[in-house]
Coordinates of C-alpha atoms and ligand atoms in Angstrom, one line a residue:
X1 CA 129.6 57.7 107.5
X2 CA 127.6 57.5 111.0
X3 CA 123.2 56.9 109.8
X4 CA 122.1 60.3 108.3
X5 CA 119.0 61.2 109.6
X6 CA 116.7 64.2 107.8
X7 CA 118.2 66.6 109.8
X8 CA 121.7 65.8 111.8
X9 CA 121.6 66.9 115.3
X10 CA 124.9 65.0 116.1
X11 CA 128.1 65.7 114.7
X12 CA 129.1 62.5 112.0
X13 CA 125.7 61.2 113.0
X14 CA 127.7 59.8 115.7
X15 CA 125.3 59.3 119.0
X16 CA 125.4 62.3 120.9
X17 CA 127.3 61.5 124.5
X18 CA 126.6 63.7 127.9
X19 CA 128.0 66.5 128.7
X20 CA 130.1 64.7 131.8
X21 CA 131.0 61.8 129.7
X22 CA 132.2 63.6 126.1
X23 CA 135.6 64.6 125.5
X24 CA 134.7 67.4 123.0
X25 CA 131.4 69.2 122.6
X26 CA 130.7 70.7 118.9
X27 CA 129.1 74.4 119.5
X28 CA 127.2 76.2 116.8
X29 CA 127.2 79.8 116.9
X30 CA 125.1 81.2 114.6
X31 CA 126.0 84.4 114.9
X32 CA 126.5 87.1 111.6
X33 CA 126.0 90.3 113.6
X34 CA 129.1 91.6 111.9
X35 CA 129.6 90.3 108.6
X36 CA 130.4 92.6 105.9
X37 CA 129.7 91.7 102.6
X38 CA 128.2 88.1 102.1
X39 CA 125.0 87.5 104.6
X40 CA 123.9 83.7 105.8
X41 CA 127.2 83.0 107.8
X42 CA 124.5 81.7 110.6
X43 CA 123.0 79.6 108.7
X44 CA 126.2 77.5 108.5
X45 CA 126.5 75.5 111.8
X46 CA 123.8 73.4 111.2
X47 CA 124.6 73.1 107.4
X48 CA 127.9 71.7 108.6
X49 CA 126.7 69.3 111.2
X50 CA 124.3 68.1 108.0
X51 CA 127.0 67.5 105.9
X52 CA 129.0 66.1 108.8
X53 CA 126.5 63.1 108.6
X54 CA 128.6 62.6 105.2
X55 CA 131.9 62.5 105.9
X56 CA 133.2 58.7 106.1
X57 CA 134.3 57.8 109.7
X58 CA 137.5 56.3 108.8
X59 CA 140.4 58.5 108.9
X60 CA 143.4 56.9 106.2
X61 CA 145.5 59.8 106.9
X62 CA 146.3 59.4 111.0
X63 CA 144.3 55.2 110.9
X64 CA 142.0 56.2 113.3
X65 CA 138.2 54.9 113.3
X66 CA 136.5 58.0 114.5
X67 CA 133.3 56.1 115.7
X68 CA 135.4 56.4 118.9
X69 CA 135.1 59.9 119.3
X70 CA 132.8 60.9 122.7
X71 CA 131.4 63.8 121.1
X72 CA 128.8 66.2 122.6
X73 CA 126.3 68.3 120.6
X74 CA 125.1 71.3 122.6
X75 CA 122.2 73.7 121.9
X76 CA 123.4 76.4 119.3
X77 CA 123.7 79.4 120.6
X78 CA 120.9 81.2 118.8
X79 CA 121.0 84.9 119.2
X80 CA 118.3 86.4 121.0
X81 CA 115.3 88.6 120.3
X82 CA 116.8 91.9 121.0
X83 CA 120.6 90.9 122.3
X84 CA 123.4 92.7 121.2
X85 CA 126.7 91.5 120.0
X86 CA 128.0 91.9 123.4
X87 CA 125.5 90.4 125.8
X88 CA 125.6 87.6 122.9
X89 CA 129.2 87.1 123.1
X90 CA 129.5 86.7 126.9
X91 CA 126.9 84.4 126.9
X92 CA 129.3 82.5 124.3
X93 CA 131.7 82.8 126.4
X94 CA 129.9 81.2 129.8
X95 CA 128.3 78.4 127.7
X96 CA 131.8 77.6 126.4
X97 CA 133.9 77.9 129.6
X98 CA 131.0 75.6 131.3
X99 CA 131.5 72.7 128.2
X100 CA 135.7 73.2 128.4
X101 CA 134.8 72.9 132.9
X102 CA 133.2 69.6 132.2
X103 CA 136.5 68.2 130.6
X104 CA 135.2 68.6 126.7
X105 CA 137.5 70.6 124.1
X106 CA 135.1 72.8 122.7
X107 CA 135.2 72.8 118.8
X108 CA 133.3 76.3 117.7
X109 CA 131.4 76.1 114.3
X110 CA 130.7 79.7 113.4
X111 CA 129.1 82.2 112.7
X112 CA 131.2 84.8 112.0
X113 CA 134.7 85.5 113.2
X114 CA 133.8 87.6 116.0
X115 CA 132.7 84.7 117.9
X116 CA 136.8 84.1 118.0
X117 CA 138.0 86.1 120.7
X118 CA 134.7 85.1 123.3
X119 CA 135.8 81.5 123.1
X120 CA 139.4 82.3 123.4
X121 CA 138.2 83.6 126.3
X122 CA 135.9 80.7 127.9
X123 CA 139.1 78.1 127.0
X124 CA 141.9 80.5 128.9
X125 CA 139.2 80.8 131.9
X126 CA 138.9 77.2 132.1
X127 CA 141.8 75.8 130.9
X128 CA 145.1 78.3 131.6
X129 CA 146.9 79.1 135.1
X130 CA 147.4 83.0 134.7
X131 CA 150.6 83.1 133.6
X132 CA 150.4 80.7 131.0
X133 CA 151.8 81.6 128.1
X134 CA 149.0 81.6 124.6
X135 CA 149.3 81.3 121.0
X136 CA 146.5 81.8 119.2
X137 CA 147.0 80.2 115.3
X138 CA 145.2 82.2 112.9
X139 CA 144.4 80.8 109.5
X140 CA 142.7 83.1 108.0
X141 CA 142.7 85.8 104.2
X142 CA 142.6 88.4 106.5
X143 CA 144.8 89.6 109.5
X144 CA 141.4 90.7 111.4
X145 CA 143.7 93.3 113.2
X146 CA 141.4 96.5 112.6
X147 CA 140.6 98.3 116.3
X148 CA 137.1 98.4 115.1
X149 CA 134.9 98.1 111.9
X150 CA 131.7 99.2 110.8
X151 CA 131.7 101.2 114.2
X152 CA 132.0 98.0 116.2
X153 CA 134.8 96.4 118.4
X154 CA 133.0 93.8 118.4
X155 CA 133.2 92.8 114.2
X156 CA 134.1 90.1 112.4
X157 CA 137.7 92.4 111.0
X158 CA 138.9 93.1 114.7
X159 CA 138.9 89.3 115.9
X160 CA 142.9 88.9 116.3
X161 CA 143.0 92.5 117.8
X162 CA 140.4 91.4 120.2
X163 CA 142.2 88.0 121.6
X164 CA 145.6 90.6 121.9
X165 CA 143.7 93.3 124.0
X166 CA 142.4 90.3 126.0
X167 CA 145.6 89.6 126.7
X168 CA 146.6 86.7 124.3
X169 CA 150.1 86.5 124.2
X170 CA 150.8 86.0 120.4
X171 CA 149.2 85.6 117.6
X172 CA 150.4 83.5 114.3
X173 CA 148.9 84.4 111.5
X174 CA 148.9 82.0 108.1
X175 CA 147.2 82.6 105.0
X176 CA 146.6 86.7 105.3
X177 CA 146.6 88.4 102.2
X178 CA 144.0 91.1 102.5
X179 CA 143.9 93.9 105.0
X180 CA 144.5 97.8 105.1
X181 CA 148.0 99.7 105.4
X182 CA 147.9 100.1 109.6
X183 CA 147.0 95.6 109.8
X184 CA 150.0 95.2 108.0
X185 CA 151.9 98.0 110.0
X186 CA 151.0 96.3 113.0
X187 CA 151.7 92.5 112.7
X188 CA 155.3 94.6 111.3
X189 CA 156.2 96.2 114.6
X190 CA 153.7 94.3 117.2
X191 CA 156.2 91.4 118.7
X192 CA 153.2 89.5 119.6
X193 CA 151.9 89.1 116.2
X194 CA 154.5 87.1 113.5
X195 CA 152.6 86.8 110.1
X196 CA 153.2 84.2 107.0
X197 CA 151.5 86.0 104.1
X198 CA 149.8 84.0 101.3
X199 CA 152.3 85.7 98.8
X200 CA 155.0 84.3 100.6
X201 CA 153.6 80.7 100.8
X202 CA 153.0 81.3 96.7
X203 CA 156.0 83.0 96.1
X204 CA 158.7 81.4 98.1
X205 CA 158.5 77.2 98.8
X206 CA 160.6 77.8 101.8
X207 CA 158.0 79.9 103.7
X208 CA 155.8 76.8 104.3
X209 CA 158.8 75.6 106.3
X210 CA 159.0 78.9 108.3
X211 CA 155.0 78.6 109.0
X212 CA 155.4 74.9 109.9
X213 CA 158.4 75.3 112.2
X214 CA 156.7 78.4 114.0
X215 CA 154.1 76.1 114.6
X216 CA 155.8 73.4 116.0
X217 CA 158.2 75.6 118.3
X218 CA 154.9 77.2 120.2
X219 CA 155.1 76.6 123.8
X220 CA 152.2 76.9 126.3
X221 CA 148.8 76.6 125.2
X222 CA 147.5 76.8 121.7
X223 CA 144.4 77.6 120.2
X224 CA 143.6 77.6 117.0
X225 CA 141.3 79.7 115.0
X226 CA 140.4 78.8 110.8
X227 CA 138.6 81.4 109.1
X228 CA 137.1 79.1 105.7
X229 CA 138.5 82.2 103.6
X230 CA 142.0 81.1 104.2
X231 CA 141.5 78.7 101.8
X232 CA 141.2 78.6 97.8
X233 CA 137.8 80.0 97.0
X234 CA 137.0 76.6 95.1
X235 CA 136.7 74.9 98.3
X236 CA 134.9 77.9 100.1
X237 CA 132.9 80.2 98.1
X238 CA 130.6 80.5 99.9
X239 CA 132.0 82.8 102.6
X240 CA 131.5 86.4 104.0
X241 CA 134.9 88.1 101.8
X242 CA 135.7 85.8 99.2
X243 CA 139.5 86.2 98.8
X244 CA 141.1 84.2 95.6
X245 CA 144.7 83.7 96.1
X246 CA 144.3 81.0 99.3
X247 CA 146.1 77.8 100.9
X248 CA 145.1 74.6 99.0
X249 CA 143.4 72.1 101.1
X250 CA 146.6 69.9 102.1
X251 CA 149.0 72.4 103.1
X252 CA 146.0 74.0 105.5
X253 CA 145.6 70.7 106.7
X254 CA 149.8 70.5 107.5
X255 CA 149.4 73.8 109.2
X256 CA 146.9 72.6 111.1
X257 CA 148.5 69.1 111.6
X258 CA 151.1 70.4 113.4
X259 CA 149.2 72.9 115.5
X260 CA 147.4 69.3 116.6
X261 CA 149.9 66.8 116.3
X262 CA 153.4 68.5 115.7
X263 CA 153.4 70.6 119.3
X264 CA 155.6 68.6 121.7
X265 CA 155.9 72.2 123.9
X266 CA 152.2 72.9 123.5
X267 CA 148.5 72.0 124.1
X268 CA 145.6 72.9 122.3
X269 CA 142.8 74.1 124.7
X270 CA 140.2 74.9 122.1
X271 CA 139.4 75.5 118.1
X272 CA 136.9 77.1 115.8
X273 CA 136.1 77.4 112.5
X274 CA 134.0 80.5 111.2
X275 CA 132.6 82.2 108.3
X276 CA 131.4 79.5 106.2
X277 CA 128.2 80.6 104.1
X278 CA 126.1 77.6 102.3
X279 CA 124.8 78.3 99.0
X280 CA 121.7 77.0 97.0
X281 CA 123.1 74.5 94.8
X282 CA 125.9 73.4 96.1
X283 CA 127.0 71.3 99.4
X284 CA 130.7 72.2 99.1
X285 CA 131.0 74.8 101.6
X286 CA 129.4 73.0 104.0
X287 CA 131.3 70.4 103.2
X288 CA 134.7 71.8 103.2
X289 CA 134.2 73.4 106.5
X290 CA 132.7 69.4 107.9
X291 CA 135.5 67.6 106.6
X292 CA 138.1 70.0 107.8
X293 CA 135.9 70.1 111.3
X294 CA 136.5 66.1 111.2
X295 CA 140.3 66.6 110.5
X296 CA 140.4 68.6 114.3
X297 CA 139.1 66.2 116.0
X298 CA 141.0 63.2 114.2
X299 CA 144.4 65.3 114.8
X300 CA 143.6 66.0 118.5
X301 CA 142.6 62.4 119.2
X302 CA 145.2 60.9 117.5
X303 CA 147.6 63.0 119.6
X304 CA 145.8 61.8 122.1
X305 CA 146.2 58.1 121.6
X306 CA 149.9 59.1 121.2
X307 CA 150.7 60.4 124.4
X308 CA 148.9 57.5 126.1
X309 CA 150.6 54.8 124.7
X310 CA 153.9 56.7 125.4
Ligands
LIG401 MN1 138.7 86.3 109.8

């Protein structure tokens, strides 16, 4: 644990470092314009970067003290008086694509998932040549492949369509086990979109393998998305659509190990997590969503520390 103050500003109470000097900026979106069911989704960002100031600094798992971390903590991007999704999104987007220009892998704390495909766009902007090839890695209870939702493009249930429209070349989906007829349809006949179903991760101890080994095999650049509702609703329930059914906490973390660590053909050129919803009571979805925040960062740097000393 970094020194908790009243209210963390800094991500693991770790001092905050300039823009030109960080290597990854933590952005707060609160944004809920589009959630469905469960409101408070923007009141999460902070909430996490509170709980953050609890998480220990030590990481057994990859031996990495992460007081070494060069961290930058933007302004959240508040939504404006007035704006609409769409102005708010772009202006995601340029804040984003200015943080990943400065060198810093942006790390989005949502907010709902519709912030997804804006900073899919700021890290391809920044980051990728045009014909560079781009996974996006979609943990998620949902395949978030509806055209539109609630009479928006722009909602939280269209994100994966989104990223593909924008010209994402594939999209690996882990976790999904909610999601009408035509979503299912899709990810069936779209080549771009290869699904592992939470049934099949329950049902069949082999499909892990298939997940991981997609993972591993992704060439090009690589981000990765992490809806909270991927996982058992113990850990997150707290969230806009509660879905029971999900990914216990360490194979998410494999999953998202390998997108990290495990990815000798890729690179990851930026992350998010979304849809975490605190509750009166209790710190664990805050919490949850901190800790697994902590485990990005501790898997990129790691990977890091790897390639430099090789
Ligand atoms: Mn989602």
């Amino acid at each position: 644990m970094g020194t908790p103050t009243a209210t963390q500003t800094t991500f693991l109470a770790i001092p905050d470092r300039e823009a030109g000097v960080a290597s990854y900026a933590i952005l707060q979106l609160p944004y809920e314009g589009s959630v469905s069911y469960g409101q408070g989704t923007a009141l999460a960002p902070s909430a996490i970067v509170n709980a953050s100031a609890q998480v220990e600094l030590y990481d057994p798992e990859v031996e990495l003290d992460l007081e070494i971390l060069n961290i930058h903590n933007p302004a959240p991007i508040e939504q404006l008086e007035g704006e609409d999704v769409e102005d708010y999104l772009n202006r995601a987007d340029t804040i984003a694509k200015d943080l990943h220009d400065q060198g810093m892998l942006v790390l989005g704390l949502g907010g709902d998932h519709s912030i997804t495909p804006a900073l899919v766009r700021a890290a391809r902007a920044s980051r990728c040549a045009p014909d560079d090839h781009v996974t996006v890695l979609h943990i998620d209870a949902h395949a978030d492949l509806r055209d539109s939702y609630d009479g928006s493009k722009h909602s939280h249930a269209c994100a994966m369509k989104r990223v593909l429209d924008d010209g994402v070349d594939r999209v690996l989906s882990i976790g999904i086990r909610s999601g009408e007829k035509a979503e299912f349809e899709l990810s069936d006949t779209d080549e771009r979109i290869f699904t592992v179903t939470a049934q099949d991760l329950h049902k069949y101890p082999s499909a892990v393998e298939v997940a991981l080994d997609k993972i591993k095999t992704i060439s090009g650049k690589l981000y990765i998305t992490f809806d909270i509702d991927a996982l058992e609703v113990h850990l997150c329930p707290g969230t806009g659509t509660p879905e029971p059914g999900g990914l216990g906490w360490w194979d998410a973390l494999r999953f998202v190990r390998a997108g990290f660590m495990e990815t000798p053909n890729a690179q990851v050129i930026g992350a998010d997590i979304v849809e975490t919803v605190p509750m009166q009571g209790t710190s664990v979805n805050e919490f949850t969503a901190a800790k697994l925040a902590t485990k990005f960062l501790a898997y990129h740097k790691a990977r890091r520390l790897e390639l430099d000393t090789h």
